[in-house]
Amino acid sequence: MTAKTATYRNYVGGAFLDEGTPFDSINPANGERAAVVYAADQDIVYRAVASAKAALDGPWAKMPVQERLSYLHKLADGIEARFDDFVAAEIADTGKPASQARNLDIPRGAANFRAFADLLKGASTECFEMDTPDGAGAINYAVRKPVGVVAVIAPWNLPMLLMTWKLAPALACGNTVVAKPSEETPGTATLLAEVAHDIGLPPGVLNILHGFGPDATGEFLVNHPDVDAITFTGESRTGTAIMQGAARGVKPVSFELGGKNAAVVFADADFDAAVDGVARSTFTNCGQVCLCSERVYVERPIFDRFVAALKQKAEELIAGDPFDETTNFSPLISHGHRDKVLSYYALARDEGATVVTGGGVPQFGDKRDQGAYVEPTVLTGLPQTARVMREEIFGPVCHVMPFDAEDEAVRLANDSDYGLAAAVWTTNLSRAHRVARQMDVGIAWVNTWFLRDLRTPFGGMKLSGIGREGGLHSLHFYSEPTNICIKL
Ligand code: NAD
Ligand code: 6OD
């Protein structure tokens, strides 16, 4: 089934605009046009920020907190009521399997709104009693206020999940938002604007802009002087560019950036679970999850058996029609990204890798040949210093290397400019804890991968980001305390 061509407009001040510069959004599963999208020029961006600023003084700011939070539940209800539309839009933009969109991307979009509404409802403030020389004392307590106009910039890999992960806490805390989805994935953000419109979210509270990043919509937005905070998920390089602009206005930033994540498999691991887990952490979403494992370290006694089993898993993946429920492997997001991934497949060969499986472009003999598919790929034989071992590829590929000792595995896993995630596979509980706590990453999994409680801190070390979001960490980023000191 192919979705019909959609039209995606900018949503500003509570209205969908018939303005902007049209561009085509391409379905990466078949190369066909999925949508016509209207990119916001500088004037539209400025109107969106002005409307968000005005909304800070409107009904949104004055309404009781419970009423504000009820809007988040209505957004979640609205997503669920149009569940199939959201699934179809996400698939048309990304080519991802329906099973993933149905079980992860779209449900997590709704869950983010409910989770952050509930979190704010239960949040408390700090209070300190203090002594004073006259013996009467004083009370200090903090009240939290919205930061103001928040710019949300999201990537294309998990469009709905990552956009709502930021929108939900920003709105829960009473901010107004101007959000830009990736130019590759405009669909679900537009549907979300439709839901916001239908539930009567006050105009200006949520503005959705389409368009590109550098010298375009994204850059106009993050550099606007009336934007009070910037939350960004995307490439580390883009984070650097955004930070330069943010520095001028001393604006708070929350950055969730790239990764070059390690999986460490000990010989005492449950072998089948570890193979399944590493196959999942390498090939899910065609390797386009910031948390995916691109470096796999396996204890030498099980190395050969592990590589053979992972090869088999890679070769069993089904790159069928995205709407077919048996499909579990997708195209990359675009032909441009495919060129990048294929350049790393070539570089791996140049650097002396053994290509255990994959390394090329599959041939289907149908419309998928116009899509952006690559083969799931397993490599061995590279030194730790190879570029393929150090640079984020963001494709369905991992390199597997043997190790002999626990401290060696920890050193190799941490030998990276990135520090986002790691997965440790072992049945030895003491070792699991010992190794996981030594990982220089924001999240270390033991015997699992991509299992997330929305209340936990999420973010990265080193090039992988600044700050944490999740639970109270999000509430702290999206609000600012004023301490009130009362002399008794
Ligand atoms: P990207 O950095 O190219 O683009 C992300 C967003 O930023 C897009 O909306 C883009 O239009 C916008 N943008 C680009 N340049 C900009 C600029 N100068 N000013 C303002 N906005 C700008 O990233 P991508 O290719 O969309 O996503 C893939 C990357 O995202 C990978 O590196 C991946 O690891 C990372 N990622 C990280 C996390 C995380 O939680 N740490 C999650 C998902 C993806
Ligand atoms: O689980 C999440 O909420 C989260 N932020 C995941 C990020 C995935 C990166 O591609």
mmCIF file of C-alpha atoms in Angstrom, residues 76-439:
data_model
loop_
_atom_site.group_PDB
_atom_site.id
_atom_site.type_symbol
_atom_site.label_atom_id
_atom_site.label_comp_id
_atom_site.label_asym_id
_atom_site.label_seq_id
_atom_site.Cartn_x
_atom_site.Cartn_y
_atom_site.Cartn_z
ATOM 1 C CA ALA A 76 -2.629 12.062 23.889
ATOM 2 C CA ASP A 77 -6.307 11.182 23.346
ATOM 3 C CA GLY A 78 -6.198 12.928 19.972
ATOM 4 C CA ILE A 79 -3.126 10.946 18.880
ATOM 5 C CA GLU A 80 -4.812 7.717 19.887
ATOM 6 C CA ALA A 81 -8.036 8.674 18.087
ATOM 7 C CA ARG A 82 -6.061 9.216 14.855
ATOM 8 C CA PHE A 83 -3.599 6.401 15.505
ATOM 9 C CA ASP A 84 -3.720 4.953 11.975
ATOM 10 C CA ASP A 85 -3.185 8.392 10.388
ATOM 11 C CA PHE A 86 -0.098 8.927 12.535
ATOM 12 C CA VAL A 87 1.229 5.457 11.683
ATOM 13 C CA ALA A 88 0.685 6.049 7.953
ATOM 14 C CA ALA A 89 2.352 9.478 8.043
ATOM 15 C CA GLU A 90 5.381 8.133 9.924
ATOM 16 C CA ILE A 91 5.763 5.262 7.475
ATOM 17 C CA ALA A 92 5.377 7.492 4.403
ATOM 18 C CA ASP A 93 8.136 9.763 5.702
ATOM 19 C CA THR A 94 10.580 7.113 6.943
ATOM 20 C CA GLY A 95 9.719 3.774 5.313
ATOM 21 C CA LYS A 96 9.932 2.192 8.766
ATOM 22 C CA PRO A 97 8.077 -1.071 9.429
ATOM 23 C CA ALA A 98 4.429 -0.730 10.459
ATOM 24 C CA SER A 99 5.089 -3.030 13.411
ATOM 25 C CA GLN A 100 7.630 -0.543 14.795
ATOM 26 C CA ALA A 101 5.499 2.534 14.138
ATOM 27 C CA ARG A 102 2.512 0.835 15.791
ATOM 28 C CA ASN A 103 4.357 -0.517 18.811
ATOM 29 C CA LEU A 104 6.956 2.150 19.494
ATOM 30 C CA ASP A 105 6.888 5.480 17.659
ATOM 31 C CA ILE A 106 3.240 6.469 17.850
ATOM 32 C CA PRO A 107 2.307 4.965 21.244
ATOM 33 C CA ARG A 108 5.369 6.639 22.774
ATOM 34 C CA GLY A 109 4.145 9.952 21.343
ATOM 35 C CA ALA A 110 0.912 9.646 23.316
ATOM 36 C CA ALA A 111 2.719 8.225 26.369
ATOM 37 C CA ASN A 112 5.077 11.211 26.511
ATOM 38 C CA PHE A 113 2.144 13.623 26.953
ATOM 39 C CA ARG A 114 0.517 11.523 29.661
ATOM 40 C CA ALA A 115 3.784 10.836 31.506
ATOM 41 C CA PHE A 116 4.872 14.473 31.720
ATOM 42 C CA ALA A 117 1.389 15.677 32.667
ATOM 43 C CA ASP A 118 1.394 13.185 35.540
ATOM 44 C CA LEU A 119 4.939 14.084 36.541
ATOM 45 C CA LEU A 120 4.166 17.759 36.808
ATOM 46 C CA LYS A 121 1.020 17.000 38.763
ATOM 47 C CA GLY A 122 3.116 15.192 41.391
ATOM 48 C CA ALA A 123 6.093 17.562 41.370
ATOM 49 C CA SER A 124 7.030 19.357 44.593
ATOM 50 C CA THR A 125 9.156 22.410 45.298
ATOM 51 C CA GLU A 126 12.146 22.878 47.589
ATOM 52 C CA CYS A 127 11.772 24.467 51.012
ATOM 53 C CA PHE A 128 14.516 25.332 53.537
ATOM 54 C CA GLU A 129 14.051 26.795 57.012
ATOM 55 C CA MET A 130 17.023 28.867 58.179
ATOM 56 C CA ASP A 131 18.268 30.404 61.400
ATOM 57 C CA THR A 132 18.732 34.173 61.688
ATOM 58 C CA PRO A 133 20.696 36.170 64.334
ATOM 59 C CA ASP A 134 17.489 37.511 65.913
ATOM 60 C CA GLY A 135 16.255 33.969 66.459
ATOM 61 C CA ALA A 136 13.079 34.447 64.436
ATOM 62 C CA GLY A 137 14.360 32.595 61.389
ATOM 63 C CA ALA A 138 13.378 32.651 57.764
ATOM 64 C CA ILE A 139 11.766 30.327 55.255
ATOM 65 C CA ASN A 140 13.074 29.801 51.726
ATOM 66 C CA TYR A 141 10.965 28.132 49.111
ATOM 67 C CA ALA A 142 11.301 27.935 45.355
ATOM 68 C CA VAL A 143 8.548 28.488 42.867
ATOM 69 C CA ARG A 144 9.085 27.229 39.347
ATOM 70 C CA LYS A 145 8.116 29.290 36.322
ATOM 71 C CA PRO A 146 8.125 28.515 32.603
ATOM 72 C CA VAL A 147 11.329 29.479 30.789
ATOM 73 C CA GLY A 148 9.316 31.249 28.081
ATOM 74 C CA VAL A 149 9.409 30.531 24.341
ATOM 75 C CA VAL A 150 11.124 27.184 23.729
ATOM 76 C CA ALA A 151 12.578 26.239 20.332
ATOM 77 C CA VAL A 152 12.331 22.510 19.720
ATOM 78 C CA ILE A 153 14.440 21.074 16.899
ATOM 79 C CA ALA A 154 13.968 17.382 16.143
ATOM 80 C CA PRO A 155 15.673 14.840 13.868
ATOM 81 C CA TRP A 156 14.207 12.348 11.381
ATOM 82 C CA ASN A 157 15.022 8.980 12.894
ATOM 83 C CA LEU A 158 12.203 8.685 15.477
ATOM 84 C CA PRO A 159 10.229 11.779 14.489
ATOM 85 C CA MET A 160 7.121 11.436 16.631
ATOM 86 C CA LEU A 161 8.832 9.919 19.655
ATOM 87 C CA LEU A 162 11.585 12.532 19.823
ATOM 88 C CA MET A 163 9.413 15.544 19.029
ATOM 89 C CA THR A 164 6.861 14.704 21.732
ATOM 90 C CA TRP A 165 9.638 13.826 24.192
ATOM 91 C CA LYS A 166 10.444 17.560 24.187
ATOM 92 C CA LEU A 167 7.030 19.109 23.511
ATOM 93 C CA ALA A 168 5.332 17.320 26.381
ATOM 94 C CA PRO A 169 7.523 18.570 29.260
ATOM 95 C CA ALA A 170 7.845 22.022 27.663
ATOM 96 C CA LEU A 171 4.057 22.413 27.559
ATOM 97 C CA ALA A 172 3.531 20.759 30.949
ATOM 98 C CA CYS A 173 5.755 23.435 32.503
ATOM 99 C CA GLY A 174 3.693 26.214 30.922
ATOM 100 C CA ASN A 175 6.042 27.269 28.131
ATOM 101 C CA THR A 176 4.996 28.080 24.615
ATOM 102 C CA VAL A 177 6.767 26.324 21.788
ATOM 103 C CA VAL A 178 7.967 26.791 18.244
ATOM 104 C CA ALA A 179 8.953 23.362 16.949
ATOM 105 C CA LYS A 180 10.649 22.256 13.756
ATOM 106 C CA PRO A 181 10.602 18.609 12.696
ATOM 107 C CA SER A 182 13.293 17.443 10.302
ATOM 108 C CA GLU A 183 12.755 18.383 6.673
ATOM 109 C CA GLU A 184 12.813 14.610 5.984
ATOM 110 C CA THR A 185 9.896 13.856 8.327
ATOM 111 C CA PRO A 186 7.263 16.590 8.379
ATOM 112 C CA GLY A 187 4.215 14.315 8.674
ATOM 113 C CA THR A 188 3.504 13.431 12.287
ATOM 114 C CA ALA A 189 4.360 16.925 13.564
ATOM 115 C CA THR A 190 1.736 18.344 11.189
ATOM 116 C CA LEU A 191 -0.852 15.835 12.391
ATOM 117 C CA LEU A 192 0.000 16.844 15.941
ATOM 118 C CA ALA A 193 -0.703 20.474 15.029
ATOM 119 C CA GLU A 194 -4.086 19.332 13.666
ATOM 120 C CA VAL A 195 -4.825 17.558 16.940
ATOM 121 C CA ALA A 196 -3.784 20.652 18.923
ATOM 122 C CA HIS A 197 -6.076 22.747 16.745
ATOM 123 C CA ASP A 198 -9.000 20.348 17.153
ATOM 124 C CA ILE A 199 -8.748 20.205 20.959
ATOM 125 C CA GLY A 200 -8.666 24.013 21.159
ATOM 126 C CA LEU A 201 -5.140 24.496 22.464
ATOM 127 C CA PRO A 202 -4.892 28.300 22.758
ATOM 128 C CA PRO A 203 -3.388 29.917 19.643
ATOM 129 C CA GLY A 204 0.371 30.432 19.759
ATOM 130 C CA VAL A 205 1.024 27.828 22.448
ATOM 131 C CA LEU A 206 2.248 25.302 19.889
ATOM 132 C CA ASN A 207 3.636 26.418 16.533
ATOM 133 C CA ILE A 208 4.982 23.925 14.009
ATOM 134 C CA LEU A 209 7.371 25.077 11.309
ATOM 135 C CA HIS A 210 8.723 23.133 8.375
ATOM 136 C CA GLY A 211 11.969 23.590 6.559
ATOM 137 C CA PHE A 212 15.683 23.008 6.484
ATOM 138 C CA GLY A 213 18.402 23.723 9.057
ATOM 139 C CA PRO A 214 21.459 25.783 8.094
ATOM 140 C CA ASP A 215 20.710 29.287 6.710
ATOM 141 C CA ALA A 216 17.054 28.353 6.798
ATOM 142 C CA THR A 217 14.078 27.740 9.086
ATOM 143 C CA GLY A 218 16.037 25.984 11.853
ATOM 144 C CA GLU A 219 18.791 28.556 12.053
ATOM 145 C CA PHE A 220 16.336 31.500 11.876
ATOM 146 C CA LEU A 221 14.458 29.950 14.775
ATOM 147 C CA VAL A 222 17.291 29.126 17.167
ATOM 148 C CA ASN A 223 18.956 32.505 16.580
ATOM 149 C CA HIS A 224 15.802 34.535 17.198
ATOM 150 C CA PRO A 225 16.379 36.842 20.197
ATOM 151 C CA ASP A 226 12.940 36.100 21.673
ATOM 152 C CA VAL A 227 13.605 32.380 21.917
ATOM 153 C CA ASP A 228 14.384 31.738 25.588
ATOM 154 C CA ALA A 229 15.650 28.140 25.474
ATOM 155 C CA ILE A 230 16.661 25.614 22.835
ATOM 156 C CA THR A 231 16.204 21.877 22.990
ATOM 157 C CA PHE A 232 17.815 19.997 20.143
ATOM 158 C CA THR A 233 18.265 16.386 19.117
ATOM 159 C CA GLY A 234 20.484 15.650 16.154
ATOM 160 C CA GLU A 235 24.067 15.449 15.001
ATOM 161 C CA SER A 236 26.886 16.639 17.258
ATOM 162 C CA ARG A 237 28.097 18.951 14.461
ATOM 163 C CA THR A 238 24.698 20.651 14.309
ATOM 164 C CA GLY A 239 24.787 21.009 18.098
ATOM 165 C CA THR A 240 28.043 22.948 17.764
ATOM 166 C CA ALA A 241 26.477 25.301 15.195
ATOM 167 C CA ILE A 242 23.383 25.889 17.341
ATOM 168 C CA MET A 243 25.470 26.465 20.456
ATOM 169 C CA GLN A 244 27.425 29.250 18.764
ATOM 170 C CA GLY A 245 24.171 31.146 18.191
ATOM 171 C CA ALA A 246 22.836 30.334 21.650
ATOM 172 C CA ALA A 247 26.027 31.666 23.241
ATOM 173 C CA ARG A 248 25.260 35.172 21.959
ATOM 174 C CA GLY A 249 22.033 35.277 23.966
ATOM 175 C CA VAL A 250 23.347 33.105 26.856
ATOM 176 C CA LYS A 251 20.414 30.790 26.229
ATOM 177 C CA PRO A 252 20.023 27.464 27.993
ATOM 178 C CA VAL A 253 20.469 24.487 25.677
ATOM 179 C CA SER A 254 19.595 20.850 26.043
ATOM 180 C CA PHE A 255 21.409 18.721 23.474
ATOM 181 C CA GLU A 256 20.867 15.050 22.662
ATOM 182 C CA LEU A 257 23.504 14.306 20.037
ATOM 183 C CA GLY A 258 25.251 11.476 18.255
ATOM 184 C CA GLY A 259 26.647 8.188 19.503
ATOM 185 C CA LYS A 260 29.151 5.460 18.663
ATOM 186 C CA ASN A 261 27.796 2.997 21.125
ATOM 187 C CA ALA A 262 29.419 -0.186 22.368
ATOM 188 C CA ALA A 263 27.902 -3.546 23.213
ATOM 189 C CA VAL A 264 30.052 -5.793 25.417
ATOM 190 C CA VAL A 265 29.298 -9.515 25.371
ATOM 191 C CA PHE A 266 30.915 -11.746 27.990
ATOM 192 C CA ALA A 267 31.367 -15.485 27.498
ATOM 193 C CA ASP A 268 29.016 -16.116 30.431
ATOM 194 C CA ALA A 269 26.133 -14.289 28.692
ATOM 195 C CA ASP A 270 22.929 -16.060 27.722
ATOM 196 C CA PHE A 271 24.213 -16.613 24.189
ATOM 197 C CA ASP A 272 20.923 -16.542 22.288
ATOM 198 C CA ALA A 273 19.644 -13.525 24.210
ATOM 199 C CA ALA A 274 22.894 -11.673 23.532
ATOM 200 C CA VAL A 275 22.794 -12.432 19.810
ATOM 201 C CA ASP A 276 19.135 -11.368 19.619
ATOM 202 C CA GLY A 277 19.883 -8.262 21.639
ATOM 203 C CA VAL A 278 22.884 -7.180 19.581
ATOM 204 C CA ALA A 279 21.004 -7.869 16.330
ATOM 205 C CA ARG A 280 18.225 -5.615 17.641
ATOM 206 C CA SER A 281 20.601 -2.909 18.852
ATOM 207 C CA THR A 282 22.419 -2.905 15.487
ATOM 208 C CA PHE A 283 19.597 -3.232 12.959
ATOM 209 C CA THR A 284 16.495 -1.630 14.539
ATOM 210 C CA ASN A 285 15.220 1.292 12.454
ATOM 211 C CA CYS A 286 17.961 0.369 9.935
ATOM 212 C CA GLY A 287 20.572 1.322 12.554
ATOM 213 C CA GLN A 288 19.181 4.849 12.730
ATOM 214 C CA VAL A 289 18.669 5.111 16.470
ATOM 215 C CA CYS A 290 21.207 7.216 18.329
ATOM 216 C CA LEU A 291 21.428 4.325 20.817
ATOM 217 C CA CYS A 292 22.310 1.648 18.247
ATOM 218 C CA SER A 293 25.473 -0.424 18.750
ATOM 219 C CA GLU A 294 28.105 0.160 16.082
ATOM 220 C CA ARG A 295 30.972 -1.363 18.119
ATOM 221 C CA VAL A 296 30.533 -4.855 19.538
ATOM 222 C CA TYR A 297 33.187 -6.376 21.804
ATOM 223 C CA VAL A 298 32.872 -10.138 22.377
ATOM 224 C CA GLU A 299 34.914 -12.256 24.802
ATOM 225 C CA ARG A 300 37.263 -14.421 22.759
ATOM 226 C CA PRO A 301 35.982 -17.940 23.689
ATOM 227 C CA ILE A 302 32.595 -17.197 22.041
ATOM 228 C CA PHE A 303 33.802 -14.752 19.363
ATOM 229 C CA ASP A 304 33.616 -16.989 16.254
ATOM 230 C CA ARG A 305 30.292 -18.523 17.264
ATOM 231 C CA PHE A 306 28.864 -15.079 18.025
ATOM 232 C CA VAL A 307 29.931 -13.593 14.673
ATOM 233 C CA ALA A 308 28.400 -16.547 12.813
ATOM 234 C CA ALA A 309 25.119 -16.203 14.740
ATOM 235 C CA LEU A 310 24.950 -12.441 14.183
ATOM 236 C CA LYS A 311 25.598 -12.983 10.466
ATOM 237 C CA GLN A 312 22.652 -15.357 10.353
ATOM 238 C CA LYS A 313 20.396 -12.845 12.136
ATOM 239 C CA ALA A 314 21.417 -10.127 9.656
ATOM 240 C CA GLU A 315 20.650 -12.378 6.712
ATOM 241 C CA GLU A 316 17.216 -13.302 8.119
ATOM 242 C CA LEU A 317 15.981 -9.689 8.266
ATOM 243 C CA ILE A 318 12.989 -8.997 6.018
ATOM 244 C CA ALA A 319 13.060 -5.759 4.003
ATOM 245 C CA GLY A 320 9.483 -6.164 2.763
ATOM 246 C CA ASP A 321 6.740 -3.626 2.170
ATOM 247 C CA PRO A 322 6.730 -1.385 5.279
ATOM 248 C CA PHE A 323 3.009 -2.074 5.771
ATOM 249 C CA ASP A 324 3.541 -5.835 5.819
ATOM 250 C CA GLU A 325 3.534 -6.933 9.472
ATOM 251 C CA THR A 326 6.374 -9.420 8.854
ATOM 252 C CA THR A 327 8.727 -6.653 7.672
ATOM 253 C CA ASN A 328 11.429 -5.938 10.241
ATOM 254 C CA PHE A 329 14.041 -4.083 8.202
ATOM 255 C CA SER A 330 13.605 -0.675 6.600
ATOM 256 C CA PRO A 331 15.350 1.631 4.151
ATOM 257 C CA LEU A 332 17.602 4.446 5.281
ATOM 258 C CA ILE A 333 15.951 7.850 5.476
ATOM 259 C CA SER A 334 17.150 9.141 2.095
ATOM 260 C CA HIS A 335 19.410 8.515 -0.855
ATOM 261 C CA GLY A 336 21.716 11.208 0.520
ATOM 262 C CA HIS A 337 22.075 9.296 3.786
ATOM 263 C CA ARG A 338 22.530 6.068 1.823
ATOM 264 C CA ASP A 339 25.508 7.641 0.029
ATOM 265 C CA LYS A 340 27.019 8.412 3.436
ATOM 266 C CA VAL A 341 26.471 4.886 4.792
ATOM 267 C CA LEU A 342 27.816 3.301 1.597
ATOM 268 C CA SER A 343 30.890 5.526 1.830
ATOM 269 C CA TYR A 344 31.559 3.958 5.262
ATOM 270 C CA TYR A 345 31.055 0.456 3.822
ATOM 271 C CA ALA A 346 33.737 1.355 1.242
ATOM 272 C CA LEU A 347 35.965 2.940 3.884
ATOM 273 C CA ALA A 348 35.721 -0.214 6.012
ATOM 274 C CA ARG A 349 37.104 -2.238 3.103
ATOM 275 C CA ASP A 350 39.852 0.339 2.524
ATOM 276 C CA GLU A 351 40.773 0.181 6.205
ATOM 277 C CA GLY A 352 41.139 -3.599 5.965
ATOM 278 C CA ALA A 353 37.840 -4.896 7.370
ATOM 279 C CA THR A 354 36.489 -8.356 6.667
ATOM 280 C CA VAL A 355 32.896 -8.003 5.476
ATOM 281 C CA VAL A 356 31.197 -10.934 7.208
ATOM 282 C CA THR A 357 27.871 -10.172 5.555
ATOM 283 C CA GLY A 358 26.269 -7.312 3.628
ATOM 284 C CA GLY A 359 28.301 -4.337 2.530
ATOM 285 C CA GLY A 360 26.203 -3.402 -0.485
ATOM 286 C CA VAL A 361 22.790 -2.504 -1.871
ATOM 287 C CA PRO A 362 20.108 -5.201 -2.131
ATOM 288 C CA GLN A 363 18.277 -5.797 -5.426
ATOM 289 C CA PHE A 364 14.539 -6.486 -5.236
ATOM 290 C CA GLY A 365 13.278 -6.252 -8.822
ATOM 291 C CA ASP A 366 10.424 -3.951 -7.771
ATOM 292 C CA LYS A 367 9.740 -0.400 -6.500
ATOM 293 C CA ARG A 368 12.016 -0.910 -3.535
ATOM 294 C CA ASP A 369 14.942 -0.602 -5.957
ATOM 295 C CA GLN A 370 14.089 3.116 -6.122
ATOM 296 C CA GLY A 371 14.210 3.224 -2.318
ATOM 297 C CA ALA A 372 17.177 3.933 -0.044
ATOM 298 C CA TYR A 373 17.958 0.389 1.104
ATOM 299 C CA VAL A 374 21.369 -0.962 2.071
ATOM 300 C CA GLU A 375 22.280 -4.424 3.258
ATOM 301 C CA PRO A 376 22.578 -5.095 6.988
ATOM 302 C CA THR A 377 26.301 -5.425 7.507
ATOM 303 C CA VAL A 378 28.655 -7.109 9.970
ATOM 304 C CA LEU A 379 32.370 -6.284 9.925
ATOM 305 C CA THR A 380 35.418 -7.690 11.706
ATOM 306 C CA GLY A 381 39.169 -7.176 11.605
ATOM 307 C CA LEU A 382 39.508 -3.411 12.120
ATOM 308 C CA PRO A 383 41.793 -1.806 14.692
ATOM 309 C CA GLN A 384 40.250 0.420 17.348
ATOM 310 C CA THR A 385 41.874 3.420 15.604
ATOM 311 C CA ALA A 386 40.041 2.930 12.268
ATOM 312 C CA ARG A 387 37.681 5.746 11.285
ATOM 313 C CA VAL A 388 34.876 3.208 10.958
ATOM 314 C CA MET A 389 35.420 2.459 14.652
ATOM 315 C CA ARG A 390 35.354 6.104 15.701
ATOM 316 C CA GLU A 391 32.819 7.975 13.544
ATOM 317 C CA GLU A 392 29.045 7.637 13.800
ATOM 318 C CA ILE A 393 27.721 5.899 10.681
ATOM 319 C CA PHE A 394 24.005 5.779 11.608
ATOM 320 C CA GLY A 395 23.287 2.750 9.472
ATOM 321 C CA PRO A 396 22.628 -0.992 9.911
ATOM 322 C CA VAL A 397 26.233 -1.944 10.571
ATOM 323 C CA CYS A 398 28.451 -3.027 13.427
ATOM 324 C CA HIS A 399 32.044 -4.087 13.814
ATOM 325 C CA VAL A 400 32.734 -7.064 16.100
ATOM 326 C CA MET A 401 36.095 -7.286 17.931
ATOM 327 C CA PRO A 402 37.329 -9.922 20.401
ATOM 328 C CA PHE A 403 38.599 -9.132 23.910
ATOM 329 C CA ASP A 404 40.305 -11.209 26.603
ATOM 330 C CA ALA A 405 39.750 -9.417 29.918
ATOM 331 C CA GLU A 406 37.061 -7.372 31.644
ATOM 332 C CA ASP A 407 39.211 -4.270 32.107
ATOM 333 C CA GLU A 408 40.211 -4.427 28.442
ATOM 334 C CA ALA A 409 36.516 -4.500 27.427
ATOM 335 C CA VAL A 410 35.778 -1.454 29.597
ATOM 336 C CA ARG A 411 38.746 0.434 28.153
ATOM 337 C CA LEU A 412 37.760 -0.351 24.550
ATOM 338 C CA ALA A 413 34.102 0.561 25.118
ATOM 339 C CA ASN A 414 35.066 3.912 26.680
ATOM 340 C CA ASP A 415 37.654 4.691 24.004
ATOM 341 C CA SER A 416 35.346 7.002 22.045
ATOM 342 C CA ASP A 417 34.672 10.706 21.585
ATOM 343 C CA TYR A 418 31.009 9.902 22.190
ATOM 344 C CA GLY A 419 29.300 8.772 25.390
ATOM 345 C CA LEU A 420 25.631 8.078 24.823
ATOM 346 C CA ALA A 421 24.787 4.424 25.516
ATOM 347 C CA ALA A 422 26.248 0.973 26.128
ATOM 348 C CA ALA A 423 24.877 -2.539 26.504
ATOM 349 C CA VAL A 424 26.495 -5.226 28.651
ATOM 350 C CA TRP A 425 25.603 -8.882 28.207
ATOM 351 C CA THR A 426 26.494 -11.204 31.122
ATOM 352 C CA THR A 427 24.763 -13.495 33.622
ATOM 353 C CA ASN A 428 27.214 -12.515 36.390
ATOM 354 C CA LEU A 429 25.331 -9.918 38.446
ATOM 355 C CA SER A 430 28.408 -8.471 40.153
ATOM 356 C CA ARG A 431 30.201 -8.106 36.855
ATOM 357 C CA ALA A 432 27.078 -6.558 35.269
ATOM 358 C CA HIS A 433 27.011 -3.812 37.872
ATOM 359 C CA ARG A 434 30.798 -3.371 37.961
ATOM 360 C CA VAL A 435 31.108 -2.995 34.188
ATOM 361 C CA ALA A 436 27.917 -0.960 33.656
ATOM 362 C CA ARG A 437 28.905 1.644 36.241
ATOM 363 C CA GLN A 438 32.302 2.108 34.589
ATOM 364 C CA MET A 439 30.756 2.944 31.223
#
